[in-house]
């Protein structure tokens, strides 16, 4: 049962590996009485609806710019068209819900879609990127995106703060073999393009599995309350805020 006027929009990239963790995150929010609307492309709506729990998630389909059964000529073509069409569809959806009794208060978007934050802010909303991969993987991509780790990597090993020495084959395939998926490499590195504009970062991780790497990036335990548009929300996940990781507590 929804106990709050808070309405959170969750927008994953439309592939199972990105939808599933953000769907579980949405269920957690809904279990605390928040109204959650998950946005996805039409082909993904039925599987999500079938995976509903005792805490229902509201599903809103949007277009990715392609007709049913139509396939993009390449990954690059799909990503370019998806960004153009989905950003427009997202704006239209937020404006539609703004005329309802439960307008959107906050947007949680997939980190590989940094343009979603620009769209949200143009609509007067704030948002937070959700990193669907672990803290360690995200840290590796961050080092590469900021030029702190040069690619292609020379030698047989790579060193990152508070991680064991990694062999080339231990690295994400986009990094170890950067010519294999160049468009996807640009996608995962591009998610750090505007992350400092976000109010907070949500990372899909578990502290006991990543305590060491988390510590080096100031992954410390801090209990704090964050006031979001007249609501408190409690979320059991780690958040990167202003150079440190913290629990973001959202109390309804």
CSV table of C-alpha atoms in Angstrom, one decimal:
chain,number,residue,atom,x,y,z
A,1,UNK,CA,0.0,0.0,0.0
A,2,UNK,CA,1.4,3.4,-1.0
A,3,UNK,CA,1.8,5.6,2.1
A,4,UNK,CA,3.5,8.6,0.6
A,5,UNK,CA,2.8,11.2,-2.0
A,6,UNK,CA,6.4,10.6,-3.2
A,7,UNK,CA,6.5,9.5,-6.8
A,8,UNK,CA,9.9,8.2,-8.2
A,9,UNK,CA,10.5,7.5,-11.8
A,10,UNK,CA,13.0,4.7,-12.6
A,11,UNK,CA,14.4,4.5,-16.1
A,12,UNK,CA,16.7,1.5,-16.9
A,13,UNK,CA,18.5,0.9,-20.2
A,14,UNK,CA,16.2,-1.5,-22.0
A,15,UNK,CA,18.3,-4.7,-21.7
A,16,UNK,CA,17.7,-7.5,-19.1
A,17,UNK,CA,21.1,-7.0,-17.3
A,18,UNK,CA,20.1,-3.3,-16.7
A,19,UNK,CA,16.4,-3.8,-16.1
A,20,UNK,CA,16.7,-6.5,-13.5
A,21,UNK,CA,18.7,-4.7,-10.8
A,22,UNK,CA,16.7,-1.5,-11.3
A,23,UNK,CA,13.5,-3.5,-11.0
A,24,UNK,CA,14.6,-5.0,-7.7
A,25,UNK,CA,15.6,-1.5,-6.6
A,26,UNK,CA,12.1,-0.3,-7.6
A,27,UNK,CA,10.5,-3.1,-5.6
A,28,UNK,CA,12.4,-2.0,-2.6
A,29,UNK,CA,11.2,1.5,-2.9
A,30,UNK,CA,7.6,0.4,-3.4
A,31,UNK,CA,7.8,-1.9,-0.3
A,32,UNK,CA,8.4,1.3,1.7
A,33,UNK,CA,5.2,2.9,0.5
A,34,UNK,CA,6.6,5.0,-2.4
A,35,UNK,CA,4.9,5.2,-5.7
A,36,UNK,CA,7.3,3.9,-8.3
A,37,UNK,CA,6.9,4.2,-12.1
A,38,UNK,CA,9.3,2.1,-14.1
A,39,UNK,CA,9.8,3.3,-17.7
A,40,UNK,CA,10.9,0.8,-20.4
A,41,UNK,CA,10.4,0.0,-24.1
A,42,UNK,CA,7.3,-1.8,-25.2
A,43,UNK,CA,8.8,-5.3,-25.7
A,44,UNK,CA,10.0,-5.3,-22.0
A,45,UNK,CA,6.7,-4.4,-20.4
A,46,UNK,CA,5.1,-7.9,-20.3
A,47,UNK,CA,8.0,-9.7,-18.6
A,48,UNK,CA,8.2,-6.9,-16.0
A,49,UNK,CA,4.5,-7.1,-15.3
A,50,UNK,CA,4.8,-10.9,-14.9
A,51,UNK,CA,7.6,-10.4,-12.4
A,52,UNK,CA,5.4,-8.1,-10.1
A,53,UNK,CA,5.6,-8.8,-6.4
A,54,UNK,CA,3.4,-7.8,-3.5
A,55,UNK,CA,4.5,-4.3,-4.0
A,56,UNK,CA,3.3,-3.3,-7.5
A,57,UNK,CA,5.4,-1.2,-9.8
A,58,UNK,CA,3.6,1.1,-12.3
A,59,UNK,CA,4.9,0.4,-15.8
A,60,UNK,CA,5.0,3.1,-18.5
A,61,UNK,CA,6.1,2.0,-22.0
A,62,UNK,CA,8.0,4.4,-24.2
A,63,UNK,CA,9.3,4.2,-27.8
A,64,UNK,CA,12.9,3.5,-28.6
A,65,UNK,CA,12.3,4.7,-32.2
A,66,UNK,CA,11.9,1.3,-33.8
A,67,UNK,CA,8.8,-0.5,-34.9
A,68,UNK,CA,8.0,-4.0,-33.5
A,69,UNK,CA,10.4,-6.5,-35.2
A,70,UNK,CA,12.5,-3.8,-36.7
A,71,UNK,CA,16.2,-4.1,-36.0
A,72,UNK,CA,18.8,-1.4,-36.0
A,73,UNK,CA,21.6,-1.7,-38.6
A,74,UNK,CA,24.2,-1.4,-35.9
A,75,UNK,CA,24.7,-0.7,-32.2
A,76,UNK,CA,25.7,2.8,-33.0
A,77,UNK,CA,22.5,3.4,-35.0
A,78,UNK,CA,20.4,2.0,-32.1
A,79,UNK,CA,22.0,4.1,-29.4
A,80,UNK,CA,21.8,7.3,-31.4
A,81,UNK,CA,18.1,6.8,-32.3
A,82,UNK,CA,17.2,5.6,-28.8
A,83,UNK,CA,18.7,8.6,-27.2
A,84,UNK,CA,16.9,11.0,-29.5
A,85,UNK,CA,13.5,9.3,-29.3
A,86,UNK,CA,13.6,8.2,-25.6
A,87,UNK,CA,14.6,11.6,-24.3
A,88,UNK,CA,11.6,13.1,-26.0
A,89,UNK,CA,9.3,10.3,-24.8
A,90,UNK,CA,10.7,10.8,-21.2
A,91,UNK,CA,9.9,14.5,-21.3
A,92,UNK,CA,6.4,13.8,-22.6
A,93,UNK,CA,5.7,11.2,-19.9
A,94,UNK,CA,6.9,13.5,-17.1
A,95,UNK,CA,4.8,16.3,-18.4
A,96,UNK,CA,1.8,13.9,-18.6
A,97,UNK,CA,2.2,12.8,-15.0
A,98,UNK,CA,2.7,16.4,-13.9
A,99,UNK,CA,-1.0,16.9,-14.7
A,100,UNK,CA,-2.0,13.9,-12.5
A,101,UNK,CA,-2.5,13.8,-8.8
A,102,UNK,CA,0.9,12.2,-8.3
A,103,UNK,CA,3.5,14.1,-10.3
A,104,UNK,CA,7.1,12.8,-10.6
A,105,UNK,CA,9.3,14.1,-7.8
A,106,UNK,CA,12.7,12.4,-8.7
A,107,UNK,CA,14.2,10.4,-11.5
A,108,UNK,CA,16.5,7.5,-11.0
A,109,UNK,CA,18.1,6.7,-14.4
A,110,UNK,CA,20.5,4.1,-15.7
A,111,UNK,CA,24.1,5.5,-15.6
A,112,UNK,CA,24.7,4.7,-19.2
A,113,UNK,CA,22.1,7.3,-20.1
A,114,UNK,CA,23.6,10.5,-18.7
A,115,UNK,CA,21.4,12.5,-21.1
A,116,UNK,CA,18.4,11.5,-18.9
A,117,UNK,CA,19.7,13.8,-16.2
A,118,UNK,CA,19.8,16.7,-18.7
A,119,UNK,CA,16.2,16.0,-19.6
A,120,UNK,CA,15.2,15.8,-16.0
A,121,UNK,CA,16.8,19.1,-15.1
A,122,UNK,CA,15.3,20.8,-18.1
A,123,UNK,CA,11.9,19.7,-16.6
A,124,UNK,CA,12.8,21.1,-13.2
A,125,UNK,CA,13.6,17.8,-11.6
A,126,UNK,CA,16.7,16.3,-10.0
A,127,UNK,CA,17.9,12.8,-10.6
A,128,UNK,CA,20.4,10.1,-9.6
A,129,UNK,CA,22.3,7.7,-11.9
A,130,UNK,CA,22.0,4.0,-11.0
A,131,UNK,CA,25.2,2.0,-11.6
A,132,UNK,CA,24.0,-1.5,-12.4
A,133,UNK,CA,27.5,-3.0,-12.1
A,134,UNK,CA,29.6,-3.5,-9.0
A,135,UNK,CA,31.7,-0.8,-7.4
A,136,UNK,CA,34.9,-2.4,-8.6
A,137,UNK,CA,33.8,-2.5,-12.2
A,138,UNK,CA,32.5,1.1,-12.0
A,139,UNK,CA,35.8,2.2,-10.5
A,140,UNK,CA,37.8,0.6,-13.3
A,141,UNK,CA,35.7,2.4,-15.9
A,142,UNK,CA,36.0,5.7,-14.0
A,143,UNK,CA,39.8,5.4,-14.0
A,144,UNK,CA,39.8,4.8,-17.7
A,145,UNK,CA,37.3,7.6,-18.4
A,146,UNK,CA,39.3,10.1,-16.5
A,147,UNK,CA,42.6,9.2,-18.2
A,148,UNK,CA,44.1,7.7,-15.0
A,149,UNK,CA,44.4,4.3,-16.7
A,150,UNK,CA,45.5,4.4,-20.3
A,151,UNK,CA,44.1,2.0,-22.8
A,152,UNK,CA,45.1,-0.2,-24.6
A,153,UNK,CA,46.8,-1.4,-21.5
A,154,UNK,CA,50.5,-2.3,-21.9
A,155,UNK,CA,51.8,-5.4,-20.2
A,156,UNK,CA,49.9,-8.3,-18.7
A,157,UNK,CA,48.6,-6.8,-15.5
A,158,UNK,CA,46.7,-3.7,-14.3
A,159,UNK,CA,46.8,-2.1,-10.9
A,160,UNK,CA,43.9,-0.2,-9.3
A,161,UNK,CA,43.6,1.2,-5.8
A,162,UNK,CA,42.9,-1.5,-3.1
A,163,UNK,CA,42.3,-4.2,-5.7
A,164,UNK,CA,44.4,-7.2,-6.2
A,165,UNK,CA,46.7,-7.1,-9.1
A,166,UNK,CA,44.5,-7.8,-12.1
A,167,UNK,CA,45.5,-9.8,-15.2
A,168,UNK,CA,44.3,-8.4,-18.5
A,169,UNK,CA,41.6,-11.2,-18.7
A,170,UNK,CA,40.3,-10.1,-15.3
A,171,UNK,CA,39.3,-6.7,-16.7
A,172,UNK,CA,35.9,-6.0,-18.3
A,173,UNK,CA,36.0,-7.2,-21.9
A,174,UNK,CA,35.4,-3.6,-23.2
A,175,UNK,CA,38.7,-2.7,-21.6
A,176,UNK,CA,40.8,-5.8,-22.2
A,177,UNK,CA,39.8,-6.0,-25.8
A,178,UNK,CA,38.8,-2.4,-26.6
A,179,UNK,CA,38.4,-3.1,-30.3
A,180,UNK,CA,35.7,-5.7,-29.8
A,181,UNK,CA,32.9,-3.4,-28.8
A,182,UNK,CA,34.0,0.2,-29.4
A,183,UNK,CA,30.5,1.6,-29.3
A,184,UNK,CA,29.7,-0.1,-26.0
A,185,UNK,CA,33.0,1.1,-24.6
A,186,UNK,CA,32.0,4.7,-25.4
A,187,UNK,CA,28.7,4.0,-23.8
A,188,UNK,CA,30.1,2.8,-20.4
A,189,UNK,CA,32.8,5.5,-20.3
A,190,UNK,CA,30.3,8.2,-21.2
A,191,UNK,CA,28.3,7.6,-18.1
A,192,UNK,CA,30.8,9.8,-16.1
A,193,UNK,CA,30.3,12.8,-18.5
A,194,UNK,CA,27.9,14.7,-16.1
A,195,UNK,CA,27.7,12.6,-13.0
A,196,UNK,CA,28.9,15.5,-10.8
A,197,UNK,CA,25.7,17.3,-11.6
A,198,UNK,CA,23.6,14.6,-10.0
A,199,UNK,CA,22.4,14.9,-6.4
A,200,UNK,CA,23.8,11.5,-5.5
A,201,UNK,CA,24.9,8.2,-7.2
A,202,UNK,CA,23.3,4.9,-6.5
A,203,UNK,CA,25.6,1.8,-6.9
A,204,UNK,CA,24.5,-1.8,-7.1
A,205,UNK,CA,26.9,-3.4,-4.6
A,206,UNK,CA,27.2,-5.1,-1.3
A,207,UNK,CA,29.7,-3.8,1.2
A,208,UNK,CA,31.0,-7.1,2.5
A,209,UNK,CA,32.1,-8.1,-1.0
A,210,UNK,CA,33.8,-4.8,-1.8
A,211,UNK,CA,35.0,-3.5,1.5
A,212,UNK,CA,38.6,-2.9,0.4
A,213,UNK,CA,38.0,-1.2,-2.9
A,214,UNK,CA,35.2,0.8,-1.3
A,215,UNK,CA,37.4,2.0,1.4
A,216,UNK,CA,40.0,3.5,-0.9
A,217,UNK,CA,37.4,5.5,-2.8
A,218,UNK,CA,36.1,6.6,0.6
A,219,UNK,CA,33.5,3.9,0.7
A,220,UNK,CA,32.7,4.6,4.4
A,221,UNK,CA,29.6,4.0,6.4
A,222,UNK,CA,27.9,7.2,7.2
A,223,UNK,CA,24.3,7.3,8.3
A,224,UNK,CA,22.7,10.4,7.0
A,225,UNK,CA,19.3,11.8,6.1
A,226,UNK,CA,18.8,13.6,2.8
A,227,UNK,CA,15.7,15.7,2.3
A,228,UNK,CA,14.3,15.3,-1.1
A,229,UNK,CA,11.4,17.5,-2.1
A,230,UNK,CA,9.6,17.3,1.3
A,231,UNK,CA,10.1,13.6,1.6
A,232,UNK,CA,12.5,11.3,3.3
A,233,UNK,CA,13.4,8.1,1.6
A,234,UNK,CA,15.2,5.0,3.0
A,235,UNK,CA,17.2,3.0,0.5
A,236,UNK,CA,19.5,0.1,1.4
A,237,UNK,CA,22.1,0.8,-1.2
A,238,UNK,CA,25.4,2.6,-1.3
A,239,UNK,CA,25.6,6.1,-2.7
A,240,UNK,CA,28.5,8.2,-3.8
A,241,UNK,CA,27.9,11.8,-2.7
A,242,UNK,CA,30.5,14.6,-2.9
A,243,UNK,CA,33.5,12.3,-2.9
A,244,UNK,CA,32.3,9.7,-0.4
A,245,UNK,CA,30.1,6.7,-0.2
A,246,UNK,CA,27.3,6.8,2.3
A,247,UNK,CA,24.0,5.1,3.1
A,248,UNK,CA,21.2,7.2,1.7
A,249,UNK,CA,18.3,6.8,4.1
A,250,UNK,CA,14.8,7.5,2.8
A,251,UNK,CA,12.2,7.4,5.5
A,252,UNK,CA,8.5,7.6,4.6
